[in-house]
Short mmCIF file of C-alpha atoms in Angstrom, two decimals:
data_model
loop_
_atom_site.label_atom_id
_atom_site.label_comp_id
_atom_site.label_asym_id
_atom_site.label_seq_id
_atom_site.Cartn_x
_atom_site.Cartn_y
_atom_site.Cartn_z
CA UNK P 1 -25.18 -2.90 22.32
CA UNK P 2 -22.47 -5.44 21.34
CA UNK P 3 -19.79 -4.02 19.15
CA UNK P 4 -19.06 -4.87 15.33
CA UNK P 5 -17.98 -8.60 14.73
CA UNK P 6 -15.74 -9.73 12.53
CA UNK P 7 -14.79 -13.53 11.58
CA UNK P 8 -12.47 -14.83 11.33
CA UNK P 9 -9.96 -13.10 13.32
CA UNK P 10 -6.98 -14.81 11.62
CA UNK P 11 -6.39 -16.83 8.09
CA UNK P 12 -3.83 -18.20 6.20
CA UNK P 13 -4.56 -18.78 2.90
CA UNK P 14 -2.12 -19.79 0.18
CA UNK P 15 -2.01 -17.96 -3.75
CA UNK P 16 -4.42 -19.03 -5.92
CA UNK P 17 -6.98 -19.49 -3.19
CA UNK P 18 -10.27 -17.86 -2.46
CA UNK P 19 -11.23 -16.45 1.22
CA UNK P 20 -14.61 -14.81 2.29
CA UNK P 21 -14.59 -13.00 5.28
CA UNK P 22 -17.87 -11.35 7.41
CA UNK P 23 -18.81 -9.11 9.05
CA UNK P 24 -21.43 -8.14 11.58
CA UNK P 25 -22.50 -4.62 12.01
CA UNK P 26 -23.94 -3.04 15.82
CA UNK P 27 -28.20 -3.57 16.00
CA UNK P 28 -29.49 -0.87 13.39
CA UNK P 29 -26.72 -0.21 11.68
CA UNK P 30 -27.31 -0.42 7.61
CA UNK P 31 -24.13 0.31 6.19
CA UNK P 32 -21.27 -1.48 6.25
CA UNK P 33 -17.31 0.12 4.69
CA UNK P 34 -15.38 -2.43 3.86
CA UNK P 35 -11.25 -1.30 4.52
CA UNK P 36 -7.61 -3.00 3.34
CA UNK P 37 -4.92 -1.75 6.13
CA UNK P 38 -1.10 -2.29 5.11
CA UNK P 39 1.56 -0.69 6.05
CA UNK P 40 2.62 0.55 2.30
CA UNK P 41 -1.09 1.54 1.53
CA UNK P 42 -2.42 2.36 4.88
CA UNK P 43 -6.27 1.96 5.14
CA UNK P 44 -7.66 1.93 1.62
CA UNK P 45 -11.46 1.47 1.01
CA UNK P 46 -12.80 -1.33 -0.63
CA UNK P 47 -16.91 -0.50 -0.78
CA UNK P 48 -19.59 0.36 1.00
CA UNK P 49 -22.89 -1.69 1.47
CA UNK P 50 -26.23 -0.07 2.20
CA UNK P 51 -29.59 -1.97 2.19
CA UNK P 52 -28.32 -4.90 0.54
CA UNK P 53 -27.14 -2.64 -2.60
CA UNK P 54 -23.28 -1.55 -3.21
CA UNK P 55 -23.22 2.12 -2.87
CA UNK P 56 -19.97 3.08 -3.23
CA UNK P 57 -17.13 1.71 -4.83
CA UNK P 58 -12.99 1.89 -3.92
CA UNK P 59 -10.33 0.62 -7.08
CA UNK P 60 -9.69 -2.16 -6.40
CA UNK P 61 -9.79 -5.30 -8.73
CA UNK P 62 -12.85 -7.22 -9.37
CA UNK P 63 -11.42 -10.31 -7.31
CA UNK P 64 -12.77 -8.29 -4.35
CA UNK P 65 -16.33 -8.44 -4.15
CA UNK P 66 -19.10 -8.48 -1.54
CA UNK P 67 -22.35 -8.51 -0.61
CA UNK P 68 -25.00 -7.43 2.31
CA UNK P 69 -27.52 -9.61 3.62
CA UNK P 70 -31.07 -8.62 4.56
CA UNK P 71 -29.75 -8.52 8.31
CA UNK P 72 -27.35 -5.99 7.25
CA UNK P 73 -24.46 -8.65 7.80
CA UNK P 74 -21.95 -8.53 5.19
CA UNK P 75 -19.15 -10.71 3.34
CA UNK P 76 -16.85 -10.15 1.57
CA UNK P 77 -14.75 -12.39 -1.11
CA UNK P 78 -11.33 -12.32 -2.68
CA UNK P 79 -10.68 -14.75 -5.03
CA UNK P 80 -7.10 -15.69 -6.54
CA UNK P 81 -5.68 -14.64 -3.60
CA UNK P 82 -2.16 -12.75 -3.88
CA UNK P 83 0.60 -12.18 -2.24
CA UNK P 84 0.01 -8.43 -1.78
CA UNK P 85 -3.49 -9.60 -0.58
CA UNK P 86 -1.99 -10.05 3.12
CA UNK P 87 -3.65 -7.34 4.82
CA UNK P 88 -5.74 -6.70 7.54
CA UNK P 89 -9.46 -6.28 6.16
CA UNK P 90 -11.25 -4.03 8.64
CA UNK P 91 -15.00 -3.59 8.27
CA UNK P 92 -16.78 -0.24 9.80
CA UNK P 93 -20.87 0.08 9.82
CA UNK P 94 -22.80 3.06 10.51
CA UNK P 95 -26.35 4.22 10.85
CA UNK P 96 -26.72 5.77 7.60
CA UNK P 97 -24.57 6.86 4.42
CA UNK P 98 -22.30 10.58 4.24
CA UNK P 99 -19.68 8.58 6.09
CA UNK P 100 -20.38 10.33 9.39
CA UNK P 101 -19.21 8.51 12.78
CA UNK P 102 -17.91 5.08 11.77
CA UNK P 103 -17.59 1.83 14.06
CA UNK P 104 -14.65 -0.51 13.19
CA UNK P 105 -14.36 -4.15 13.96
CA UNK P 106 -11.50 -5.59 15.53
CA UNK P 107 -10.58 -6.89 11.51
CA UNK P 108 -9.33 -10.16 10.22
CA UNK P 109 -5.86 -10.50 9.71
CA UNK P 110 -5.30 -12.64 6.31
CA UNK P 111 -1.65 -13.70 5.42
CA UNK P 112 -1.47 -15.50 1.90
CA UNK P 113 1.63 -17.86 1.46
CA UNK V 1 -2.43 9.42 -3.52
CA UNK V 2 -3.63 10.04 0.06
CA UNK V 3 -6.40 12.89 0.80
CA UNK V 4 -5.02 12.71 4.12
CA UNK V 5 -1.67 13.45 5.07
CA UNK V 6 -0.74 13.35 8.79
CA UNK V 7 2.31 14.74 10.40
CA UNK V 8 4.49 13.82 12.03
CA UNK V 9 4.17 10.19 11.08
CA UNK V 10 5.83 9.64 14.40
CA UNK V 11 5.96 11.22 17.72
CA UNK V 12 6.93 10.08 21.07
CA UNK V 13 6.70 12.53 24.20
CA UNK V 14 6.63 12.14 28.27
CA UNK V 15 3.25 11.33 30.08
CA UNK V 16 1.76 14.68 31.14
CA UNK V 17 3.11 16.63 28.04
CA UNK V 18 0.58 17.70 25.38
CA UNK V 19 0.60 16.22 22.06
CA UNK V 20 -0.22 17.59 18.60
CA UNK V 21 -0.94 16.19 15.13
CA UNK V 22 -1.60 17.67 12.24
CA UNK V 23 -3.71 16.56 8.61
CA UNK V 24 -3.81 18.16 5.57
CA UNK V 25 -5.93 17.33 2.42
CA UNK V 26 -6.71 18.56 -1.12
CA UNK V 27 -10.14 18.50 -2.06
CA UNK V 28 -13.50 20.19 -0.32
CA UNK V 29 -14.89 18.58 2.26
CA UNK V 30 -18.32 18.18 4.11
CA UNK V 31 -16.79 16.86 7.68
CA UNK V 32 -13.42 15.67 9.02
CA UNK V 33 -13.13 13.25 11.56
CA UNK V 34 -10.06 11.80 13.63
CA UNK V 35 -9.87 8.17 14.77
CA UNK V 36 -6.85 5.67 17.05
CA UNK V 37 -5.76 2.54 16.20
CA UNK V 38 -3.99 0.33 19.00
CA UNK V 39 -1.67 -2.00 17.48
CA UNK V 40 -3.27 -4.26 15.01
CA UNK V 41 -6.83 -3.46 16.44
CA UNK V 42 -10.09 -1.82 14.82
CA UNK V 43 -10.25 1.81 14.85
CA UNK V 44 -11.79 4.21 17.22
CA UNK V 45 -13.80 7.60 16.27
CA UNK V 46 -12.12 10.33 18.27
CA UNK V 47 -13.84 13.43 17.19
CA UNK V 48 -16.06 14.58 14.00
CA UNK V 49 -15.72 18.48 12.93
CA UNK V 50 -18.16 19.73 10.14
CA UNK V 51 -16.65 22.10 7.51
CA UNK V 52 -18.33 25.17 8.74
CA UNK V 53 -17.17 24.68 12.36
CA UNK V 54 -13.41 25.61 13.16
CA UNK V 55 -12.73 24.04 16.70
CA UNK V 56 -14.24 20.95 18.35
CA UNK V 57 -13.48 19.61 22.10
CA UNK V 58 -14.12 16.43 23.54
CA UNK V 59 -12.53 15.49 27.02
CA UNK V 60 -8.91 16.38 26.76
CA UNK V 61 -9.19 16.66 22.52
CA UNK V 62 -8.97 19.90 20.38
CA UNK V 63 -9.70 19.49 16.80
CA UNK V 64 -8.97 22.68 15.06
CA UNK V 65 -10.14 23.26 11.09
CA UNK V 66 -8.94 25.60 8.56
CA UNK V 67 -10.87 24.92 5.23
CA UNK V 68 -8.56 27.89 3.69
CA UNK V 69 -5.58 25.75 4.30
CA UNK V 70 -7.18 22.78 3.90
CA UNK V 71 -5.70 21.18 7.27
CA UNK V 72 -6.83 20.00 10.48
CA UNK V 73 -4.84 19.52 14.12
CA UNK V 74 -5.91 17.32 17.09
CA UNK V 75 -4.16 18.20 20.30
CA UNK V 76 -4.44 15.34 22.81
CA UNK V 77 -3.80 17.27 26.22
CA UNK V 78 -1.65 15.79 29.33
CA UNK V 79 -0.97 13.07 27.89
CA UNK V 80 -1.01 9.48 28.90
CA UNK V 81 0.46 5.79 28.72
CA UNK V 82 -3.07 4.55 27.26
CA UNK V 83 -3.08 7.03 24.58
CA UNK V 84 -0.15 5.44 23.20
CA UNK V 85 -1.86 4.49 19.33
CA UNK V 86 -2.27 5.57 15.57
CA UNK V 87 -4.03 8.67 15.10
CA UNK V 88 -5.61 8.98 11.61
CA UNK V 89 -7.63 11.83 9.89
CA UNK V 90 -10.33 10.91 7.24
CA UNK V 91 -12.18 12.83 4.92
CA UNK V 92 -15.30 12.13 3.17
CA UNK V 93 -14.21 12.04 -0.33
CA UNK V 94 -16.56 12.36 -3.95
CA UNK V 95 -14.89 10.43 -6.66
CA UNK V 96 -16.77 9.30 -10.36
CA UNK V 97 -19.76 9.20 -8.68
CA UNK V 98 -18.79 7.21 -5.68
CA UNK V 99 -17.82 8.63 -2.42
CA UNK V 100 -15.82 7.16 0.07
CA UNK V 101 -13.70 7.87 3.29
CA UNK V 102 -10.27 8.39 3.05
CA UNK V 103 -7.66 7.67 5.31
CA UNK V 104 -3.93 9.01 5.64
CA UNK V 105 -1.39 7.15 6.44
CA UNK V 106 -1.32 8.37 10.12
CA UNK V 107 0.69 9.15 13.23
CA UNK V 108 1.97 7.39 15.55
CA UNK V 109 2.16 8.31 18.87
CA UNK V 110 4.01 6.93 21.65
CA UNK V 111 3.54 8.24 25.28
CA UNK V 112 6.26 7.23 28.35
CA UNK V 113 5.51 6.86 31.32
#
């Protein structure tokens, strides 16, 4: 089976901006955990999709949303990018929810001038 | 603040030595699972032990649980080069209704060769 895809692999946005980013889980996987890594926060979770619906929630703002398509593929948006928004945005997908063995993507590293 | 806490955050040994990390958390937990990070890169599931099981192998990993002290150690046996990574623990985590899986901060190992 081909592994979780993410694109793009890099961006450079600049403040202000918006970015969407996606994410392709492995062939039956439904949910997909959307992670910030930095190295003050470490991994921090955004939200979890599951059949199209968000199932669980991290705190972070409401300029981080996303959504799942009915091919389980997933984006996700931050708009009014920050500074502190340059991260690297991992996403993980799994067969079903309780967070049991997760499957990361390589993640897209976004850097906001 | 971080469910997980890892220690030590850094650790560098000789190839062929053993190598040992240990996680603590706070809250109850219904699994506990241990993943690597190579530099920059997606994450990798190492090992998944339930709460009600108190030593897991896989290969040359231990994973050892203690629910009374809420903690958790993975011992990575003769060690090698290619094991050189992050090691994280994360816990499944109920929060307002949501749950999600938290990360700590992690360790970082470095093997020489």
């Amino acid at each position: 089976k081909a592994g979780v895809t993410q694109t793009p692999r890099y961006l450079i946005k600049t403040r202000g901006q918006q970015v969407t980013l996606s994410c392709s889980p492995i062939s039956g996987h439904r949910s997909v955990s959307w992670y910030q890594q930095t190295p003050g926060q470490g991994l921090q979770f955004l939200f979890e999709y599951f059949s199209e619906t968000q199932r669980n929630k991290g705190n972070f703002p409401g300029r981080f949303s996303g959504r799942q398509f009915s091919n389980s593929r997933s984006e996700m948006n931050v708009s009014t990018l920050e500074l502190g928004d340059s991260a690297l945005y991992l996403c993980a997908t799994g067969t079903s929810g309780r967070f049991n063995e997760q499957f990361f993507g390589p993640g897209t590293r976004l850097t906001v001038l | 603040s971080q469910q997980g806490e890892e220690d030590p955050q850094a650790l560098s040994i000789q190839e062929g030595e053993n190598a040992t990390m240990n996680c603590s958390y706070k809250t109850s937990i219904n699994n506990l699972q241990w993943y690597r990070q190579n530099s920059g890169r997606g994450l990798v599931h190492l090992i998944l032990i339930r709460s009600n099981e108190r030593e897991k192998h896989s290969g040359r990993l231990r994973v050892t649980l203690d629910t009374s002290k809420k903690s958790s150690s993975l011992l990575i046996t003769a060690s090698r080069a290619a094991d050189t990574a992050s090691y994280f623990c994360a816990t499944d985590v109920r929060q307002g209704g949501s749950e999600k899986l938290v990360f700590g901060k992690g360790t970082k190992l470095t093997v020489n060769p």
